[in-house]
Amino acid sequence: MTKTYKITLLPGDGIGPEIMAVTVEVLQLLGKQLDLEFQFTEALLGGAAIDATGEPLPSVTLETCKQSDAVLLAAIGGYKWDDLPSGQRPEAGLLGLRSGLELFANLRPATILPQLIEASSLKREVVEGVDIMVVRELTGGIYFGKPKGIFINENGERRGVNTMVYSEAEIDRIGRVAFEAARKRSKRLCSVDKANVLEVSQLWRSCITELGKEYPDVELSHMYVDNAAMQLVRNPKQFDTIVTGNLFGDILSDAAAMLTGSIGMLPSASLGAGNPGVFEPVHGSAPDIAGQDKANPLAQVLSAAMMLRYGLNEPVAADKLEKAVLQVLDQGDRTGDIFSPGMNLLGCKAMGAALLRAMGE
Ligand code: NAD
């Protein structure tokens, strides 16, 4: 029987609509091939929503997202809206979407594709074979803990305060996402903290260790964040899945991503409790190349693969999409951002056509 999934599409701004169009075509073909039906509903977010409605996240967009099985987002933002006050800028739409859907887990893979190894700033022998998933807690920790603010003390001096706080329940729910993600990969999980200094990290470590007893098939290790930062550039191949809090994850996921050297290739997933997940490329709306058919659609397509794997539990379909991406790269097809001499330079649409051929259109 055909399985049906409701997908909300948020193409957003800049190159968003271009890379989304390619991804929708690819998903439509995949659906036909694997007997899956994707019912797409497009909604407004970011600058496009500001222009049409005056708000970066219209309530109908959030409602549509909540009613769907998964949300596929491209990117938002651009020069046109840069002078608006911060609460009215396109980014406010993105933050509103994340909090509206209670997306507490951010999954960022950093995979070195053999075809793009030269794009990394590290030596081939260090990065060859790297395949890491960073699971970052997204709605807690020092970014949200209270008290926070800049206060004036008795002698008139200003003090800046943020509070790093995690409850057992918050640690438990991100831990579960990470153990489940590790299960879908090589079954190794490294929890990163600063338990030698921070009490909040001591609680983190004890909760993750306790949770580990429920996942005896996953090999759990712990590492201090300073060591993890060092090991990521010294010997990244030792990592499979990493789980960490909001602040450490913010920094480590960017460091891990840059091992790959190419921003146009990086997908991400944000998952919440009881709401659909949001799947989006790591890159922004690239206003400098928007409307020129130069964008690399592969991070968006790989985000769709993450949607299939982590949002809809359709691993066969996810594998097929990822295989098609590898095949076009094997053929030497490249958009400008990952181009090197001797390869075939393609635009966004032509890259989409190459993917469809690779899937056996
Ligand atoms: P960016 O990621 O949009 O672009 C950085 C550079 O990478 C640019 O030179 C761009 O052309 C290139 N690039 C990015 N994605 C590409 C792709 N798919 N194919 C080819 N080249 C690509 O970051 P930025 O320039 O700092 O930001 C531009 C706008 O995007 C800003 O308004 C920013 O706020 C917004 N932004 C949005 C998100 C999001 O939607 N999640 C994330 C980051 C930035």
Coordinates of C-alpha atoms and ligand atoms in Angstrom, one line a residue:
M1 CA 0.0 0.0 0.0
T2 CA 1.2 3.5 -0.8
K3 CA 2.4 5.4 2.3
T4 CA 1.4 9.1 2.3
Y5 CA 3.4 11.8 4.0
K6 CA 2.4 15.5 4.4
I7 CA 5.4 17.7 3.9
T8 CA 5.4 21.4 4.5
L9 CA 7.9 23.2 2.2
L10 CA 9.4 26.5 3.3
P11 CA 11.5 27.7 0.4
G12 CA 12.2 31.1 2.1
D13 CA 14.5 33.6 0.4
G14 CA 17.6 34.0 -1.9
I15 CA 18.6 30.6 -3.5
G16 CA 15.9 28.9 -1.3
P17 CA 13.2 28.5 -4.1
E18 CA 15.9 27.3 -6.6
I19 CA 17.3 24.5 -4.4
M20 CA 13.8 23.6 -3.1
A21 CA 12.5 23.2 -6.7
V22 CA 15.2 20.7 -7.5
T23 CA 14.6 18.8 -4.2
V24 CA 10.8 18.5 -4.8
E25 CA 11.4 17.0 -8.3
V26 CA 13.8 14.5 -6.8
L27 CA 11.4 13.5 -4.1
Q28 CA 8.6 13.2 -6.6
L29 CA 10.6 10.7 -8.6
L30 CA 11.7 8.9 -5.5
G31 CA 8.1 8.6 -4.4
K32 CA 7.1 7.0 -7.7
Q33 CA 9.9 4.6 -7.5
L34 CA 9.3 3.5 -3.9
D35 CA 5.6 3.7 -3.7
L36 CA 5.6 6.7 -1.4
E37 CA 3.2 9.7 -1.8
F38 CA 4.5 13.1 -0.7
Q39 CA 1.7 15.7 -0.3
F40 CA 3.5 19.0 -0.5
T41 CA 2.1 22.3 1.0
E42 CA 4.2 25.4 0.5
A43 CA 4.2 28.1 3.2
L44 CA 5.9 31.5 3.7
L45 CA 8.8 32.1 6.1
G46 CA 11.4 34.8 6.4
G47 CA 11.7 37.7 4.0
A48 CA 9.2 36.3 1.6
A49 CA 6.6 36.2 4.4
I50 CA 7.5 39.7 5.5
D51 CA 6.9 41.0 2.0
A52 CA 3.6 39.2 1.7
T53 CA 2.1 39.5 5.2
G54 CA 4.4 41.9 7.2
E55 CA 5.4 39.1 9.6
P56 CA 8.4 36.7 9.3
L57 CA 6.4 33.8 10.7
P58 CA 2.7 34.1 9.8
S59 CA 0.5 32.0 12.2
V60 CA -0.8 30.0 9.2
T61 CA 2.8 28.9 8.4
L62 CA 3.3 27.5 12.0
E63 CA -0.1 25.8 11.9
T64 CA 0.6 24.2 8.5
C65 CA 4.0 22.9 9.8
K66 CA 2.3 21.5 12.9
Q67 CA -0.2 19.6 10.8
S68 CA 2.5 17.9 8.7
D69 CA 4.7 14.9 9.1
A70 CA 7.9 16.8 8.3
V71 CA 9.0 20.3 7.4
L72 CA 11.6 20.9 4.6
L73 CA 13.2 24.3 4.9
A74 CA 15.6 26.0 2.5
A75 CA 17.0 29.3 3.9
I76 CA 15.9 32.7 4.9
G77 CA 17.3 36.2 4.9
G78 CA 18.9 38.8 2.5
Y79 CA 20.2 42.3 2.2
K80 CA 16.7 43.7 1.6
W81 CA 15.6 43.0 5.2
D82 CA 18.9 43.7 6.9
D83 CA 17.8 47.1 8.3
L84 CA 14.6 45.9 10.0
P85 CA 14.6 45.8 13.8
S86 CA 15.8 42.4 15.1
G87 CA 12.3 41.0 16.1
Q88 CA 10.9 41.7 12.6
R89 CA 13.8 40.3 10.6
P90 CA 13.6 37.0 8.7
E91 CA 15.8 35.3 11.4
A92 CA 13.0 36.0 13.9
G93 CA 10.8 33.7 11.7
L94 CA 13.3 30.9 12.0
L95 CA 13.7 31.3 15.8
G96 CA 9.9 31.4 16.1
L97 CA 9.5 28.2 14.1
R98 CA 12.1 26.4 16.3
S99 CA 10.4 27.4 19.5
G100 CA 6.9 26.9 18.1
L101 CA 7.7 23.3 17.2
E102 CA 9.8 22.8 20.4
L103 CA 12.8 21.6 18.4
F104 CA 15.2 20.6 21.2
A105 CA 17.6 18.4 19.2
N106 CA 19.8 19.5 16.4
L107 CA 21.5 16.8 14.3
R108 CA 24.4 17.9 12.1
P109 CA 26.3 15.3 10.2
A110 CA 29.9 16.0 9.0
T111 CA 30.8 13.4 6.4
I112 CA 33.8 13.6 4.2
L113 CA 32.8 12.5 0.7
P114 CA 35.8 10.9 -1.0
Q115 CA 35.1 13.0 -4.1
L116 CA 35.5 16.3 -2.2
I117 CA 38.4 15.4 0.1
E118 CA 40.6 18.2 -1.4
A119 CA 38.1 20.8 -0.2
S120 CA 39.1 20.1 3.4
S121 CA 41.7 22.3 5.0
L122 CA 43.1 19.3 6.8
K123 CA 45.4 16.6 5.4
R124 CA 43.9 13.7 3.4
E125 CA 45.1 11.1 5.8
V126 CA 43.4 12.9 8.7
V127 CA 40.0 13.5 7.1
E128 CA 39.6 10.5 4.8
G129 CA 36.7 8.4 6.0
V130 CA 35.4 10.9 8.6
D131 CA 31.7 10.4 9.2
I132 CA 30.5 12.2 12.4
M133 CA 27.0 13.1 13.7
V134 CA 26.8 15.9 16.2
V135 CA 23.7 15.9 18.3
R136 CA 23.3 19.3 20.0
E137 CA 20.7 20.3 22.6
L138 CA 19.0 23.3 21.2
T139 CA 16.5 24.8 23.7
G140 CA 18.3 24.7 27.0
G141 CA 21.7 25.4 28.6
I142 CA 23.4 28.7 28.9
Y143 CA 21.5 30.4 26.0
F144 CA 18.2 30.2 27.9
G145 CA 19.1 29.7 31.6
K146 CA 18.0 32.3 34.1
P147 CA 19.1 34.7 35.6
K148 CA 20.5 36.3 32.5
G149 CA 21.2 39.9 31.7
I150 CA 23.5 42.8 32.4
F151 CA 23.1 44.0 36.0
I152 CA 24.5 47.0 37.9
N153 CA 25.8 46.1 41.4
E154 CA 26.0 48.3 44.5
N155 CA 29.2 50.1 43.4
G156 CA 27.7 51.0 40.0
E157 CA 29.8 48.3 38.1
R158 CA 28.0 46.4 35.4
R159 CA 28.0 42.6 35.6
G160 CA 27.0 40.3 32.7
V161 CA 25.3 37.1 33.8
N162 CA 24.2 33.9 32.0
T163 CA 23.3 30.7 33.7
M164 CA 24.1 27.2 32.4
V165 CA 21.3 25.0 33.6
Y166 CA 20.0 21.6 32.6
S167 CA 17.3 19.5 34.3
E168 CA 17.4 15.7 34.3
A169 CA 14.4 15.6 31.9
E170 CA 16.2 17.9 29.4
I171 CA 19.3 15.7 29.5
D172 CA 17.3 12.5 29.2
R173 CA 15.4 13.6 26.1
I174 CA 18.4 14.8 24.2
G175 CA 20.3 11.7 25.3
R176 CA 17.6 9.4 23.9
V177 CA 17.7 11.2 20.5
A178 CA 21.5 10.7 20.5
F179 CA 21.4 7.0 21.5
E180 CA 18.7 6.4 18.8
A181 CA 20.8 8.2 16.2
A182 CA 23.9 6.2 17.2
R183 CA 21.9 3.0 16.8
K184 CA 21.2 4.0 13.2
R185 CA 24.9 4.5 12.7
S186 CA 28.0 2.7 14.0
K187 CA 26.6 2.4 17.6
R188 CA 29.3 4.5 19.2
L189 CA 28.3 7.6 21.2
C190 CA 30.6 10.1 22.8
S191 CA 29.1 12.5 25.3
V192 CA 31.0 15.8 25.6
D193 CA 30.9 17.9 28.7
K194 CA 33.0 19.9 31.2
A195 CA 32.4 17.7 34.2
N196 CA 35.8 18.4 35.7
V197 CA 34.7 22.0 36.4
L198 CA 30.9 22.4 36.0
E199 CA 28.3 20.9 38.2
V200 CA 25.7 21.1 35.4
S201 CA 28.1 18.8 33.4
Q202 CA 28.4 16.4 36.3
L203 CA 24.6 16.0 36.3
W204 CA 24.8 15.7 32.5
R205 CA 27.4 12.9 32.7
S206 CA 25.6 11.0 35.4
C207 CA 22.2 11.2 33.5
I208 CA 23.8 10.1 30.2
T209 CA 25.6 7.2 31.9
E210 CA 22.3 6.1 33.5
L211 CA 20.5 6.3 30.2
G212 CA 23.3 4.2 28.6
K213 CA 22.1 1.2 30.6
E214 CA 18.9 1.2 28.4
Y215 CA 21.1 1.0 25.3
P216 CA 23.6 -1.8 26.0
D217 CA 24.2 -2.2 22.2
V218 CA 25.6 1.4 22.0
E219 CA 29.2 1.9 23.2
L220 CA 29.2 5.1 25.4
S221 CA 32.2 7.2 26.1
H222 CA 32.7 10.7 27.7
M223 CA 35.1 13.4 26.8
Y224 CA 35.8 16.9 28.2
V225 CA 34.9 19.6 25.6
D226 CA 38.4 21.1 25.4
N227 CA 39.8 17.7 24.6
A228 CA 37.0 17.1 22.1
A229 CA 37.8 20.3 20.2
M230 CA 41.4 19.1 20.0
Q231 CA 40.6 15.6 19.0
L232 CA 38.2 16.8 16.2
V233 CA 41.1 18.3 14.4
R234 CA 43.8 15.8 15.5
N235 CA 42.0 12.6 14.8
P236 CA 38.3 13.1 13.8
K237 CA 37.9 9.5 12.7
Q238 CA 37.7 8.3 16.3
F239 CA 34.2 9.9 16.5
D240 CA 30.9 8.4 15.3
T241 CA 28.0 10.2 17.2
I242 CA 28.6 13.0 19.6
V243 CA 26.0 14.4 22.0
T244 CA 26.5 17.6 23.9
G245 CA 24.7 20.7 25.3
N246 CA 23.8 23.9 23.5
L247 CA 26.9 26.0 23.9
F248 CA 29.5 23.2 23.3
G249 CA 27.4 21.9 20.5
D250 CA 27.2 25.3 18.8
I251 CA 31.0 25.4 18.6
L252 CA 31.8 21.7 18.0
S253 CA 29.2 21.3 15.2
D254 CA 30.7 24.2 13.2
A255 CA 34.2 22.8 13.8
A256 CA 33.1 19.3 12.7
A257 CA 31.2 20.7 9.7
M258 CA 34.3 22.6 8.5
L259 CA 36.3 19.4 8.4
T260 CA 34.3 18.8 5.2
G261 CA 35.3 22.1 3.7
S262 CA 32.1 22.7 1.6
I263 CA 29.1 24.5 3.0
G264 CA 26.9 23.8 0.0
M265 CA 27.0 20.1 1.0
L266 CA 25.9 20.1 4.6
P267 CA 22.4 19.1 5.8
S268 CA 20.9 19.3 9.3
A269 CA 17.8 18.1 11.2
S270 CA 16.1 19.6 14.2
L271 CA 13.7 17.3 16.1
G272 CA 11.1 18.0 18.7
A273 CA 8.8 16.1 21.0
G274 CA 5.4 15.3 19.4
N275 CA 5.9 17.8 16.5
P276 CA 7.3 17.3 13.1
G277 CA 11.1 17.8 12.6
V278 CA 12.6 20.6 10.4
F279 CA 15.2 19.6 7.9
E280 CA 17.4 22.3 6.3
P281 CA 20.8 22.9 4.8
V282 CA 23.4 24.5 7.1
H283 CA 24.1 27.3 4.7
G284 CA 22.1 30.5 4.4
S285 CA 20.2 32.1 1.5
A286 CA 23.3 33.1 -0.5
P287 CA 21.9 36.4 -1.8
D288 CA 25.1 37.0 -3.7
I289 CA 24.2 34.2 -6.2
A290 CA 20.4 34.1 -5.9
G291 CA 18.4 33.9 -9.2
Q292 CA 21.5 33.0 -11.2
D293 CA 21.1 29.2 -11.3
K294 CA 24.5 28.9 -9.6
A295 CA 23.4 27.4 -6.2
N296 CA 24.4 23.9 -5.1
P297 CA 21.2 22.0 -4.4
L298 CA 22.9 19.0 -2.7
A299 CA 22.7 20.2 0.9
Q300 CA 19.0 20.6 0.4
V301 CA 18.7 17.2 -1.2
L302 CA 20.7 15.7 1.6
S303 CA 18.4 17.4 4.1
A304 CA 15.5 15.6 2.4
A305 CA 17.5 12.4 2.9
M306 CA 17.7 13.2 6.6
M307 CA 14.0 13.9 6.6
L308 CA 13.4 10.5 5.2
R309 CA 15.8 8.8 7.7
Y310 CA 15.1 10.7 10.9
G311 CA 11.7 12.3 10.4
L312 CA 9.8 9.6 8.4
N313 CA 11.8 6.5 9.2
E314 CA 12.2 5.6 5.5
P315 CA 15.9 4.5 5.5
V316 CA 15.7 2.8 2.1
A317 CA 14.5 6.0 0.4
A318 CA 17.2 8.0 2.3
D319 CA 19.9 5.6 1.1
K320 CA 18.7 5.9 -2.5
L321 CA 18.9 9.7 -2.4
E322 CA 22.3 9.7 -0.8
K323 CA 23.5 7.2 -3.3
A324 CA 22.3 9.5 -6.2
V325 CA 24.3 12.4 -4.7
L326 CA 27.5 10.3 -4.5
Q327 CA 26.9 9.1 -8.1
V328 CA 26.7 12.6 -9.6
L329 CA 29.9 13.5 -7.7
D330 CA 31.5 10.4 -9.0
Q331 CA 30.6 11.4 -12.5
G332 CA 32.5 14.7 -11.9
D333 CA 29.4 16.9 -11.8
R334 CA 30.0 20.0 -9.7
T335 CA 28.3 23.3 -9.0
G336 CA 30.6 26.4 -8.8
D337 CA 31.2 26.2 -5.0
I338 CA 32.7 22.7 -5.2
F339 CA 34.2 23.0 -8.7
S340 CA 37.8 22.0 -9.4
P341 CA 39.6 21.9 -12.8
G342 CA 38.7 18.9 -14.9
M343 CA 35.2 18.5 -13.5
N344 CA 31.9 19.3 -15.2
L345 CA 30.6 22.7 -14.1
L346 CA 26.8 22.6 -13.8
G347 CA 24.1 25.1 -12.7
C348 CA 21.5 24.3 -10.1
K349 CA 18.9 23.0 -12.5
A350 CA 21.4 20.9 -14.4
M351 CA 22.6 19.4 -11.2
G352 CA 18.9 18.5 -10.5
A353 CA 18.6 16.8 -13.9
A354 CA 21.8 14.9 -13.2
L355 CA 20.4 13.6 -9.9
L356 CA 17.2 12.5 -11.6
R357 CA 19.2 10.6 -14.2
A358 CA 21.4 9.0 -11.5
M359 CA 18.2 7.8 -9.8
G360 CA 17.2 6.1 -13.0
E361 CA 14.5 8.5 -14.2
Ligands
NAD1 P1 25.5 32.0 3.3 O1 25.6 30.6 3.8 O2 24.2 32.4 2.7 O3 26.6 32.3 2.2 C1 28.0 32.2 2.5 C2 28.7 31.9 1.2 O4 28.5 30.6 0.7 C3 28.3 32.8 0.0 O5 29.3 33.2 -0.8 C4 27.3 32.0 -0.8 O6 27.2 32.3 -2.1 C5 27.9 30.6 -0.5 N1 26.9 29.5 -0.5 C6 26.0 29.2 0.5 N2 25.2 28.2 0.2 C7 25.5 27.9 -1.1 C8 25.0 26.9 -2.0 N3 24.0 26.1 -1.7 N4 25.6 26.9 -3.2 C9 26.6 27.6 -3.6 N5 27.1 28.6 -2.8 C10 26.6 28.7 -1.5 O7 25.8 32.9 4.5 P2 25.8 34.5 4.6 O8 26.3 35.1 3.4 O9 26.5 34.8 5.9 O10 24.3 34.9 4.9 C11 23.4 35.3 3.8 C12 22.0 35.4 4.4 O11 21.5 34.1 4.8 C13 21.9 36.3 5.6 O12 20.7 37.0 5.5 C14 21.8 35.4 6.8 O13 21.1 35.9 7.9 C15 21.1 34.2 6.2 N6 21.3 32.9 6.8 C16 20.3 32.1 6.9 C17 20.4 30.8 7.5 C18 19.2 29.9 7.6 O14 18.3 30.2 6.9 N7 19.3 28.9 8.4 C19 21.7 30.4 7.9 C20 22.8 31.3 7.8 C21 22.6 32.5 7.2

